[in-house]
Short mmCIF file of C-alpha atoms in Angstrom, two decimals:
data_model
loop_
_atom_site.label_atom_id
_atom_site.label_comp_id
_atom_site.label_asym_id
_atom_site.label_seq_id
_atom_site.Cartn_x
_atom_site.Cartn_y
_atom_site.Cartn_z
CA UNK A 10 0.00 0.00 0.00
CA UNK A 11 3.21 2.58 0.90
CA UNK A 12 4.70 1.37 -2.45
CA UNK A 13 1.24 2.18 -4.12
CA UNK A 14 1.57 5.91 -2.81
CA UNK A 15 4.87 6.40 -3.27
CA UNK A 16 4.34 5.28 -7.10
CA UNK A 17 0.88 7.58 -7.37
CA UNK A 18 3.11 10.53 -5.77
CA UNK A 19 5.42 10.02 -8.50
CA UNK A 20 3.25 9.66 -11.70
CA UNK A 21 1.84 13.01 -11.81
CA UNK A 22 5.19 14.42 -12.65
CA UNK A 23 6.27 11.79 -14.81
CA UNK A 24 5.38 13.38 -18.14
CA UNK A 25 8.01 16.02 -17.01
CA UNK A 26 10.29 14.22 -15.38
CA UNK A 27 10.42 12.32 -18.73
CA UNK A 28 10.73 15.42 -20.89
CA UNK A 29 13.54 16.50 -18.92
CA UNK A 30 15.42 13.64 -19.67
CA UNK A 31 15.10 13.53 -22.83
CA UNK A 32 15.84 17.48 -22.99
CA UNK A 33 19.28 16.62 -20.90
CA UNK A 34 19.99 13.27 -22.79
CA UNK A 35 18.44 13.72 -26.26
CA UNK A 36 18.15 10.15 -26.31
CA UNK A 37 14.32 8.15 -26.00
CA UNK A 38 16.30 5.12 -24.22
CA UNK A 39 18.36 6.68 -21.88
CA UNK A 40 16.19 9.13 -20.64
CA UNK A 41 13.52 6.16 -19.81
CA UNK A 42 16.56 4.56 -18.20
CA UNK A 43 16.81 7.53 -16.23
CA UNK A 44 12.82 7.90 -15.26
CA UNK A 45 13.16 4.41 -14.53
CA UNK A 46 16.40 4.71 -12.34
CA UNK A 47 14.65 7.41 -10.63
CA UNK A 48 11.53 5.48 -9.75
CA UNK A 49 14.17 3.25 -8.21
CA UNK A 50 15.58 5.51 -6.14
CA UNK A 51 12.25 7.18 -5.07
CA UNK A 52 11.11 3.33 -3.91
CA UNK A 53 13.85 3.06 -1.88
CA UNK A 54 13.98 6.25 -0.34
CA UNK A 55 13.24 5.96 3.18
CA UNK A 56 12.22 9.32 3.41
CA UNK A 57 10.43 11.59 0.74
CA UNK A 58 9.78 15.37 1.29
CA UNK A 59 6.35 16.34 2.36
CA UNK A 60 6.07 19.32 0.61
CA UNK A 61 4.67 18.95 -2.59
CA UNK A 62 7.27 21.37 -4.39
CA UNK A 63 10.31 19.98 -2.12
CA UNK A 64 9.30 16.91 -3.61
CA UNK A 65 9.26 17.85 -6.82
CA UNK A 66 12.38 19.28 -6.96
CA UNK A 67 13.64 16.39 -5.51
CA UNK A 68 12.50 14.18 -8.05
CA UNK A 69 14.16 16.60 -10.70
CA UNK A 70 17.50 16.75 -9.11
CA UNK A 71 17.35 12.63 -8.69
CA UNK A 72 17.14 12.93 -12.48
CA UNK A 73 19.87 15.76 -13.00
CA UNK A 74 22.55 13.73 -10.68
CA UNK A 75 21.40 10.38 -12.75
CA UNK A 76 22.74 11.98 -16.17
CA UNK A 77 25.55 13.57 -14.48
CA UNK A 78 26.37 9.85 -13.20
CA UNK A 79 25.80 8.39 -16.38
CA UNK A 80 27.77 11.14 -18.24
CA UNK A 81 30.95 10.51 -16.07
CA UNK A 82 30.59 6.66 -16.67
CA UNK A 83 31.07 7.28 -20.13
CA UNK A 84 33.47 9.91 -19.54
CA UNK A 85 31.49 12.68 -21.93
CA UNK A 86 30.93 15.26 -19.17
CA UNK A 87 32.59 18.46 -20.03
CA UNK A 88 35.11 19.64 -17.73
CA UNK A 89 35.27 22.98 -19.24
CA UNK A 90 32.02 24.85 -19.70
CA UNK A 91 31.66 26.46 -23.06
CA UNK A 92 31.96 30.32 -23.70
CA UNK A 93 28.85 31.72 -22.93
CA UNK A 94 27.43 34.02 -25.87
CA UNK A 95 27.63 37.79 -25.02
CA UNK A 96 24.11 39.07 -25.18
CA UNK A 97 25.37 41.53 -27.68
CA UNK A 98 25.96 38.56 -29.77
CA UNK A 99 22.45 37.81 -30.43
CA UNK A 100 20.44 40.47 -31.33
CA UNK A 101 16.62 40.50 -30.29
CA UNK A 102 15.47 40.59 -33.83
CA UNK A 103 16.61 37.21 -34.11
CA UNK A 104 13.83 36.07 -32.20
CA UNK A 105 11.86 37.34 -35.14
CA UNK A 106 11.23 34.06 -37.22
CA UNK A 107 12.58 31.78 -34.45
CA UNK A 108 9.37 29.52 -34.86
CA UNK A 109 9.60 26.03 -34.72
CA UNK A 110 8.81 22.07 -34.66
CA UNK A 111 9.21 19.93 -32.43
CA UNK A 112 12.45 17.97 -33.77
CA UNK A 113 13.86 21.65 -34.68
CA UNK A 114 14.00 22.34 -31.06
CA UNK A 115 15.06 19.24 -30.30
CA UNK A 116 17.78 19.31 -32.85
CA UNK A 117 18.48 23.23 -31.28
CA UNK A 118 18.57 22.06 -28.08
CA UNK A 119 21.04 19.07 -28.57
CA UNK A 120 23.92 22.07 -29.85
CA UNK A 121 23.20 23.85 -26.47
CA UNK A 122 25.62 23.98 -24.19
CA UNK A 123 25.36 21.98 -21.00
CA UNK A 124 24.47 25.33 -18.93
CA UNK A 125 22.01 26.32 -21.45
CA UNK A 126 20.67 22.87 -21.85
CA UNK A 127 20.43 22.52 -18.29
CA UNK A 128 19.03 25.92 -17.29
CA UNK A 129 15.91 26.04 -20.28
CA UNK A 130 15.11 22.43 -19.08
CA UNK A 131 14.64 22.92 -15.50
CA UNK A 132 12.29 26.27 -16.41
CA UNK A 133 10.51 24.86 -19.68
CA UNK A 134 10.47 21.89 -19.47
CA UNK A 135 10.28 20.95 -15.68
CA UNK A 136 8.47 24.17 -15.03
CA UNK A 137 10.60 25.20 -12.29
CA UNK A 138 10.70 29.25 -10.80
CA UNK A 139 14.43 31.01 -10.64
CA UNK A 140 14.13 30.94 -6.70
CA UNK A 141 13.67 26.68 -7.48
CA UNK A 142 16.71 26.51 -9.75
CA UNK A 143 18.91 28.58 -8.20
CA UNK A 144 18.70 25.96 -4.93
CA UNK A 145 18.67 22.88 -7.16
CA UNK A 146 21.90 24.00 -9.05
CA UNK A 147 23.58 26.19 -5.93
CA UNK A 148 23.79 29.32 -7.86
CA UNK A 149 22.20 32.71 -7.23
CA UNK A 150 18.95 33.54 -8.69
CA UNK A 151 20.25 36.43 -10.72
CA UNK A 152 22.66 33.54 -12.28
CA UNK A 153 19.30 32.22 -13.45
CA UNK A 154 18.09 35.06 -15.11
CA UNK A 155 21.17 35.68 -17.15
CA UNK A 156 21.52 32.00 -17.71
CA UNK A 157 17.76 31.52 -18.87
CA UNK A 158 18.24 34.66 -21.09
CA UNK A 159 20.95 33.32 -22.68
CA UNK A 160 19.93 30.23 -23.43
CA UNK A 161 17.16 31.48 -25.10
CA UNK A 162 19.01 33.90 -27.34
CA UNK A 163 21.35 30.96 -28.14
CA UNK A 164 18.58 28.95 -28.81
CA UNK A 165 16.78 31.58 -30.94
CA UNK A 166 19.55 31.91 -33.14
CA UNK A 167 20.35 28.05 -33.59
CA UNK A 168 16.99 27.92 -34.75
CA UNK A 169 17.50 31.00 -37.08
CA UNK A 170 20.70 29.39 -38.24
CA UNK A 171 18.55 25.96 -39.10
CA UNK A 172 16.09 28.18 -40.64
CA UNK A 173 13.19 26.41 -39.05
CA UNK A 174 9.76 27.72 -39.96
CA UNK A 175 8.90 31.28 -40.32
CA UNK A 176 5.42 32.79 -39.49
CA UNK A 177 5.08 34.53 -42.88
CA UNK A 178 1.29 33.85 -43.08
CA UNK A 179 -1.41 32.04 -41.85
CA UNK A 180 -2.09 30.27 -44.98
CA UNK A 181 1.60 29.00 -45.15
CA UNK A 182 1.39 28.32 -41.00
CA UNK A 183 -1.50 25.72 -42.15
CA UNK A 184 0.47 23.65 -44.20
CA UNK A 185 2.41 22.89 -41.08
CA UNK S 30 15.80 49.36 -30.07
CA UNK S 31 14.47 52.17 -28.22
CA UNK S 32 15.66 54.04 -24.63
CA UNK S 33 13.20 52.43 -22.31
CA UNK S 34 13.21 48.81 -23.79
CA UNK S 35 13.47 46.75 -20.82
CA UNK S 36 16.71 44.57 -20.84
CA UNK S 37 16.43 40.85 -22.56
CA UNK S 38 16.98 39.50 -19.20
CA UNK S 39 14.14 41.28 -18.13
CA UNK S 40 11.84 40.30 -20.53
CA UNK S 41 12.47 36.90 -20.11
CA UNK S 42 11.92 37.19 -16.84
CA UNK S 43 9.11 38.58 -17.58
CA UNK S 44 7.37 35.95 -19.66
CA UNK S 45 8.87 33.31 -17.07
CA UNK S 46 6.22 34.94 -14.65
CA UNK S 47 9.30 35.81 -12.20
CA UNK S 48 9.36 39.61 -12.19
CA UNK S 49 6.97 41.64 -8.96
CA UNK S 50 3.39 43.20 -10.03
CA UNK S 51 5.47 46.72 -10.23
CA UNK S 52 7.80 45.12 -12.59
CA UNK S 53 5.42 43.35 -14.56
CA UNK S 54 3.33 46.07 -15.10
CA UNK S 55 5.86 48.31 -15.96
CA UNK S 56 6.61 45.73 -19.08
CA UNK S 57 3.00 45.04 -20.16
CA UNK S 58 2.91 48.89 -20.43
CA UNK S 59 6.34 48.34 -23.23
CA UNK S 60 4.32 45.73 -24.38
CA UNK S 61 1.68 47.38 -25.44
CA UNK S 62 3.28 50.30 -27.48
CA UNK S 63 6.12 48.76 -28.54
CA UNK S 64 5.54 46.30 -31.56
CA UNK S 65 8.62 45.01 -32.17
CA UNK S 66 8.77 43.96 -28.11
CA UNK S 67 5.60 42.58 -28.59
CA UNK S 68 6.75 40.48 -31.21
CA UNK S 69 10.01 39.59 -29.19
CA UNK S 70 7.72 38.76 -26.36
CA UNK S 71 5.14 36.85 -28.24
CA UNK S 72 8.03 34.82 -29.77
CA UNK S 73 10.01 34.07 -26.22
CA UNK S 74 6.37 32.87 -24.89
CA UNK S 75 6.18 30.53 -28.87
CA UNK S 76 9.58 29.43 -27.78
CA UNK S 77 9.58 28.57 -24.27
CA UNK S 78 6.18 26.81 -25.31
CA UNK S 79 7.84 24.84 -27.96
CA UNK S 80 10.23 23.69 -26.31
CA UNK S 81 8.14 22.47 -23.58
CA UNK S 82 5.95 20.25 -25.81
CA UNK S 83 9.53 18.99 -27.64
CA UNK S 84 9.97 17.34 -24.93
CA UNK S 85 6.93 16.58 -22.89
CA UNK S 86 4.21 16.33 -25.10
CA UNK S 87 6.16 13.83 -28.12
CA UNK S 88 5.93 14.31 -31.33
CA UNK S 89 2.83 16.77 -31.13
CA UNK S 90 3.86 20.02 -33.37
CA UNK S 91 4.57 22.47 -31.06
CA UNK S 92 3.79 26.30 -32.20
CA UNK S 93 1.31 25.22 -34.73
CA UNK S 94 -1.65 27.22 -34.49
CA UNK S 95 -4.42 25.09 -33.41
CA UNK S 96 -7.37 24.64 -35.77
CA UNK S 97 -10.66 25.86 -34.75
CA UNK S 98 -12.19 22.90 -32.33
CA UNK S 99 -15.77 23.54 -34.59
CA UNK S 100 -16.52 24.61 -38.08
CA UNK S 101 -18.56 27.78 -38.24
CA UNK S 102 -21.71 25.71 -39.32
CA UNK S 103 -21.19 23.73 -35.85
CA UNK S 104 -20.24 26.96 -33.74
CA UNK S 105 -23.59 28.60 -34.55
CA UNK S 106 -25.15 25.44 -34.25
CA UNK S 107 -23.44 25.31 -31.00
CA UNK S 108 -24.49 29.05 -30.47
CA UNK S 109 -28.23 28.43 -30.81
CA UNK S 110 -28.11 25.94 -27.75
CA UNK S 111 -25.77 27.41 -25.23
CA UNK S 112 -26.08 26.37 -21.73
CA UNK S 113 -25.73 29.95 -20.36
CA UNK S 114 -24.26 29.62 -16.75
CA UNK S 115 -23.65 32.49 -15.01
CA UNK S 116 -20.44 33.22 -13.74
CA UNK S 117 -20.21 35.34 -11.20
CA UNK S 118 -23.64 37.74 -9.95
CA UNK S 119 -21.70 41.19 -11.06
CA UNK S 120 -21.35 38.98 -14.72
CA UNK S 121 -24.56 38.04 -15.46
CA UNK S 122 -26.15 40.34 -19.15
CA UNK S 123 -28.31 37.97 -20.62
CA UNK S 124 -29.02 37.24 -23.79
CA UNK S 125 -30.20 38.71 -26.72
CA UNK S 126 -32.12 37.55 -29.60
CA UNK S 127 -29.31 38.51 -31.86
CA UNK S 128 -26.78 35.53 -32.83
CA UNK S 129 -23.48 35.56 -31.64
CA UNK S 130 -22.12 32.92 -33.82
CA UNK S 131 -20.05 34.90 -35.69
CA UNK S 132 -18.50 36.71 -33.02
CA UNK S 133 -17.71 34.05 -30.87
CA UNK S 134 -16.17 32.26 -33.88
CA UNK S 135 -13.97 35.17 -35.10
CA UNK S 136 -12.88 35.75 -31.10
CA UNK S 137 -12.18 31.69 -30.63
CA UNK S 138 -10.09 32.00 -34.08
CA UNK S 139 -7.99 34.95 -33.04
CA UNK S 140 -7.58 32.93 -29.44
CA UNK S 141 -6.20 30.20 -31.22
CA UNK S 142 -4.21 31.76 -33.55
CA UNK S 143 -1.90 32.43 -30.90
CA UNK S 144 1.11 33.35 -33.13
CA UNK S 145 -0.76 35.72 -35.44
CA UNK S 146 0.20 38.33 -33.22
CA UNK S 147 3.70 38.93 -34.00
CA UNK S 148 3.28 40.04 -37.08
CA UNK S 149 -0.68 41.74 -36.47
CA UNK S 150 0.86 43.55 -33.56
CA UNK S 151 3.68 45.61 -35.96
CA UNK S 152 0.68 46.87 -37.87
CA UNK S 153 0.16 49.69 -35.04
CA UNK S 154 0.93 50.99 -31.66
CA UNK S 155 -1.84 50.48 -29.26
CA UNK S 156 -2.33 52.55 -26.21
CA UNK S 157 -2.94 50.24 -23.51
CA UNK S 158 -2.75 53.12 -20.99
CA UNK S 159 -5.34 54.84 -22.20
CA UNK S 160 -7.39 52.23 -20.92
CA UNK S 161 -6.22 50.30 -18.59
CA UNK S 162 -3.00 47.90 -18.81
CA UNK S 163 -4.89 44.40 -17.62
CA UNK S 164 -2.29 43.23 -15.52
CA UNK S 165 -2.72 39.54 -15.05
CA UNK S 166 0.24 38.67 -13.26
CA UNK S 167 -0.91 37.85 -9.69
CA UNK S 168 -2.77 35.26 -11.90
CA UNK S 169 -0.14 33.75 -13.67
CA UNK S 170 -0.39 35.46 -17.03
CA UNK S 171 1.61 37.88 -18.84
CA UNK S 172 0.50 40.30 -21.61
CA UNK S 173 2.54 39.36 -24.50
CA UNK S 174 0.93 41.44 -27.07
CA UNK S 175 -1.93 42.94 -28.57
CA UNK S 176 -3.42 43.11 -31.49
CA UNK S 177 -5.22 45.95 -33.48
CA UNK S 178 -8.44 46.19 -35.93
CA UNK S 179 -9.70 42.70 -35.71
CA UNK S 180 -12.70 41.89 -37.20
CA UNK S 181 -15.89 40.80 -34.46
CA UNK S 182 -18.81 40.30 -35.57
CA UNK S 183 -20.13 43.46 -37.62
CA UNK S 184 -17.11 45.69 -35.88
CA UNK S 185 -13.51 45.84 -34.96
CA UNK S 186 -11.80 45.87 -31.70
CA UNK S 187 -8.34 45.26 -30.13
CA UNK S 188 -7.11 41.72 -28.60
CA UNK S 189 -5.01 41.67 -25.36
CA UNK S 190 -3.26 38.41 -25.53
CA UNK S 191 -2.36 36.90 -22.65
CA UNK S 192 -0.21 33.81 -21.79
CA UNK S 193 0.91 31.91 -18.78
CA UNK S 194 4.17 29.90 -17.75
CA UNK S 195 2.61 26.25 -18.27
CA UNK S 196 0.57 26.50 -21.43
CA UNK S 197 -2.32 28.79 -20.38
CA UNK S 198 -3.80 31.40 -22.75
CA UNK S 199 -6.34 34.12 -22.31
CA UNK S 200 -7.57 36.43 -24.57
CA UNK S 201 -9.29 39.77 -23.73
CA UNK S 202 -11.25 41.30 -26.69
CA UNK S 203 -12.44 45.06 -26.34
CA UNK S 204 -14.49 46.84 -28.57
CA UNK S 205 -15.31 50.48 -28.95
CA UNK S 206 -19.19 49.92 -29.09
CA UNK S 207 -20.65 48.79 -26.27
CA UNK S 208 -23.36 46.50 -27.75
CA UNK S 209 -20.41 44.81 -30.42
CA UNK S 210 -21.10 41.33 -27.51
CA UNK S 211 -24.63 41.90 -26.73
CA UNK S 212 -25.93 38.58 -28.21
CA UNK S 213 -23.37 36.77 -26.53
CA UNK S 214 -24.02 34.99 -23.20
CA UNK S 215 -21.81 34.25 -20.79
CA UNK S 216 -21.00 30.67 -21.00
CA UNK S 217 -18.97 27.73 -20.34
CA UNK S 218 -18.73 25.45 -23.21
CA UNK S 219 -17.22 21.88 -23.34
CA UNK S 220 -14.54 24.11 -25.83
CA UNK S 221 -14.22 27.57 -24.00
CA UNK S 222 -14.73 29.71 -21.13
CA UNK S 223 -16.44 32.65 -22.50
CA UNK S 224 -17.60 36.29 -20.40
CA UNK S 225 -18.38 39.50 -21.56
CA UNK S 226 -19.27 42.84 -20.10
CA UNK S 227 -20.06 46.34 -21.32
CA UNK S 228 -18.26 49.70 -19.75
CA UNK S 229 -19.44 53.20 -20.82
CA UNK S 230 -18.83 52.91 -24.16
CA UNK S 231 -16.63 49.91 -24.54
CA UNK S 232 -17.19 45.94 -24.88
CA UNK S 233 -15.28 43.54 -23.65
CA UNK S 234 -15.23 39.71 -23.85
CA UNK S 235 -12.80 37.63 -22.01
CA UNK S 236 -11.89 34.11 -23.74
CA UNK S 237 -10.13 31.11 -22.61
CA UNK S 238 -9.64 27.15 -23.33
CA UNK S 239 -8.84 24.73 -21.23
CA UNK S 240 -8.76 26.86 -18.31
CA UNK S 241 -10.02 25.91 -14.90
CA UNK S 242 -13.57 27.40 -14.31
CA UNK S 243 -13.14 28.84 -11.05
CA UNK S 244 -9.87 30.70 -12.17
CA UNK S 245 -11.73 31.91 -15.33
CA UNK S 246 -14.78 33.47 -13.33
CA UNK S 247 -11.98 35.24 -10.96
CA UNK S 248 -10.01 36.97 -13.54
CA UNK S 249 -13.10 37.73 -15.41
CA UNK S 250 -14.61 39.11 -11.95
CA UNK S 251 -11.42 41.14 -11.51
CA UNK S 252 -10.95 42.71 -15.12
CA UNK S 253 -14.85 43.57 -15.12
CA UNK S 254 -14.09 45.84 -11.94
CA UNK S 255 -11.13 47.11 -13.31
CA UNK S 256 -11.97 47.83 -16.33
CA UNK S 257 -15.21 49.48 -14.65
CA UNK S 258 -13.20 51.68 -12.54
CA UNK S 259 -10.10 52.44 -14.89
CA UNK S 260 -7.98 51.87 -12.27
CA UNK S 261 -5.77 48.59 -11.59
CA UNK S 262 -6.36 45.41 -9.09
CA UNK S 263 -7.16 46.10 -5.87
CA UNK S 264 -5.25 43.92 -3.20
CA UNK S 265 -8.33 41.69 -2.51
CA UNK S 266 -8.52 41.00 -6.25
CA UNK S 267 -4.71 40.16 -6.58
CA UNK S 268 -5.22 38.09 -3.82
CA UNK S 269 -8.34 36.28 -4.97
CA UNK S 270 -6.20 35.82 -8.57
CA UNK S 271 -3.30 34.28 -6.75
CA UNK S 272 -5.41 31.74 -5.05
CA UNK S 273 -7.43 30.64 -8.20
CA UNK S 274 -4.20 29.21 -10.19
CA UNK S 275 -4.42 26.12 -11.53
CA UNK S 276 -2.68 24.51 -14.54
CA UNK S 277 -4.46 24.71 -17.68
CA UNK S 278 -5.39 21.41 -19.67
CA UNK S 279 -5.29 18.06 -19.03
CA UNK S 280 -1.49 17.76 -20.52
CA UNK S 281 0.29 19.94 -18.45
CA UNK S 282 1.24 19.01 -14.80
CA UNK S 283 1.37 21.94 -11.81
#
């Protein structure tokens, strides 16, 4: 009956949990290794926190320290962080036709860097706050914003740079 | 870019929900007469969107504008049998004989296409202020744009588009005659939360999918005394907004 709970706690965050996998992995299998690795660990757990948000961002960093596991086992974690982009770099017009699919952003989102990745999937995609991410990654909030603002602009202009699809019309944004 | 164009960091702050009511406000009010941040906001709000449903919601096309849930023949169909519920007791117009089929139709099309905005929202500067700026934040939405001269039923009117963090959208429509919603009833449909109210000479009519009911009747409740008054939220009202989120949809999880 405890494992029944435990399991029902879990489920109602496992469409995220999942898409932030995938969004840190880019890989279907491994990040339903890591879901499943997680589900593991949340079984075993003696104790879970009682606060629905605590717990969530438990769950989440369970995940984030899984890929960071599995990253060092096969030796691909980056010891250097890349450059970040100055914000001069990207201008705000390129935001402009940034519109997308879904395997555009995932195909963006794989030439992220690991802070980028990493910040724009704990806020989209695990629908975290800065105040939540800046405890989950140890950094101050304002570190968020700057992170989360460049990640976007980086992402914006991969997706310019892929030319993904641009909102000329509405007739041509049927034929999507 | 102009002088007092909040900084990128800002406004994605801003469309993260993150920034204070002061804040907030002060970027709807950018918002709203600045097109081209419009159309940087709009496109930060497509974005983080997108890649939320990349990754969460499978292969689903993320930014595609959705297609209208009915045809017109259905919608006015639909219209002719409305269960009118009243949401609120300061909501409640009635109906008239006149049909709304058209209206609603052309407001639920606008709703849904979300992304028309961008580009509708260069075609002119709108002055929000002049009005009100319908700041939505203490309910988990963000003005990220508006749109000018859109057709409603036999008149034209402005769209405030509003969006949240997690998926939700809201659309407030507000016309310069006061009778441009009179056949339309306040209603919640299995497609749409629907509300509309009349002040001095303006109408307005609030629209929203997938939207908890409660939450809907509370904003509505809230922009209807605003709007009434010219002035913004009063502290009960912010409070009453903040306690009525809920996650939009059945896709998304809080």
């Amino acid at each position: 009956m405890f494992v029944v709970r435990k399991k029902q706690r879990f489920e109602q965050y496992l469409g995220r949990l999942h898409g932030y996998a995938l969004a840190m992995s880019r890989d279907g299998e491994v990040a339903s290794d890591l879901v499943q690795d997680c589900v593991i660990r949340v079984l075993k757990a003696r104790k879970t926190p009682v606060d629905e948000a605590a717990y969530r961002a438990w769950l989440f960093t369970i995940i984030r320290n899984l890929w960071r596991d599995h990253l060092r086992s096969i030796k691909r974690l980056q010891l250097v962080e890349p450059l970040e982009l100055c914000q001069e770099d990207i201008l705000p017009a390129s935001y402009e036709s940034a519109i997308v699919n879904v395997v555009a952003v995932r195909q963006a989102f794989e030439n992220l860097s690991d802070q980028h990745r990493d910040i724009l999937a704990l806020v989209d995609v695990g629908g975290f706050g800065y105040e939540e991410c800046a405890k989950m990654l140890n950094i101050p909030k304002g570190t968020v914003m700057s992170r989360v603002s460049r990640g976007r602009s980086a992402l914006a202009a991969l997706l310019n740079e892929n030319n993904v699809v641009a909102m000329s019309s509405p007739s041509r944004r049927k034929k999507l | 870019m102009s002088k007092t164009r909040p900084d990128i960091a800002i406004i994605n702050a801003y469309v993260d929900g993150e920034l204070d009511a002061a804040d907030a406000a002060g970027v709807a009010e950018a918002v709203a007469v600045d097109p081209q941040l419009a159309s940087m906001v709009a496109n930060l709000h497509a974005m983080k969107s997108a890649v939320g449903d990349a990754f969460i919601n499978g292969e689903v096309i993320a930014v595609t504008p959705h297609k209208p849930l009915l045809s017109r023949a259905s919608v006015m169909a639909a219209a002719a049998c409305l269960v009118v519920v009243v949401i609120g007791s300061g909501l409640w117009y009635g109906l008239s004989q006149r049909s709304s089929g058209d209206v609603i139709t052309q407001a639920l099309l606008q709703h849904d296409n979300w992304l028309v905005k961008p580009k509708a929202a260069q075609n002119g500067v709108v002055n929000v202020a002049a009005l009100i700026t319908p700041d939505l934040t203490p309910a988990g939405l963000t003005l990220s744009g508006v749109q000018k001269n859109i057709p409603l039923g036999d008149t034209f009117g402005q769209r405030y588009a509003y969006v949240g963090t997690r998926g939700c959208k809201l659309s407030l429509f507000v016309s310069e005659r006061d009778h441009a919603f009179e056949g339309i009833g306040n209603t919640a449909r299995p497609d749409a939360l629907i509300v509309k109210w009349a002040v001095a000479n303006r109408g307005f009519l609030l629209v929203a999918r997938n939207m908890n009911q409660e939450r809907f009747r509370v904003i509505a409740k809230a922009l209807e005394a605003a709007t009434a008054r010219a002035v913004a939220l009063d502290e009960p009202m912010r409070l009453a907004m903040v306690q009525s989120r809920k996650p939009c949809g059945d896709k998304k999880i809080s």
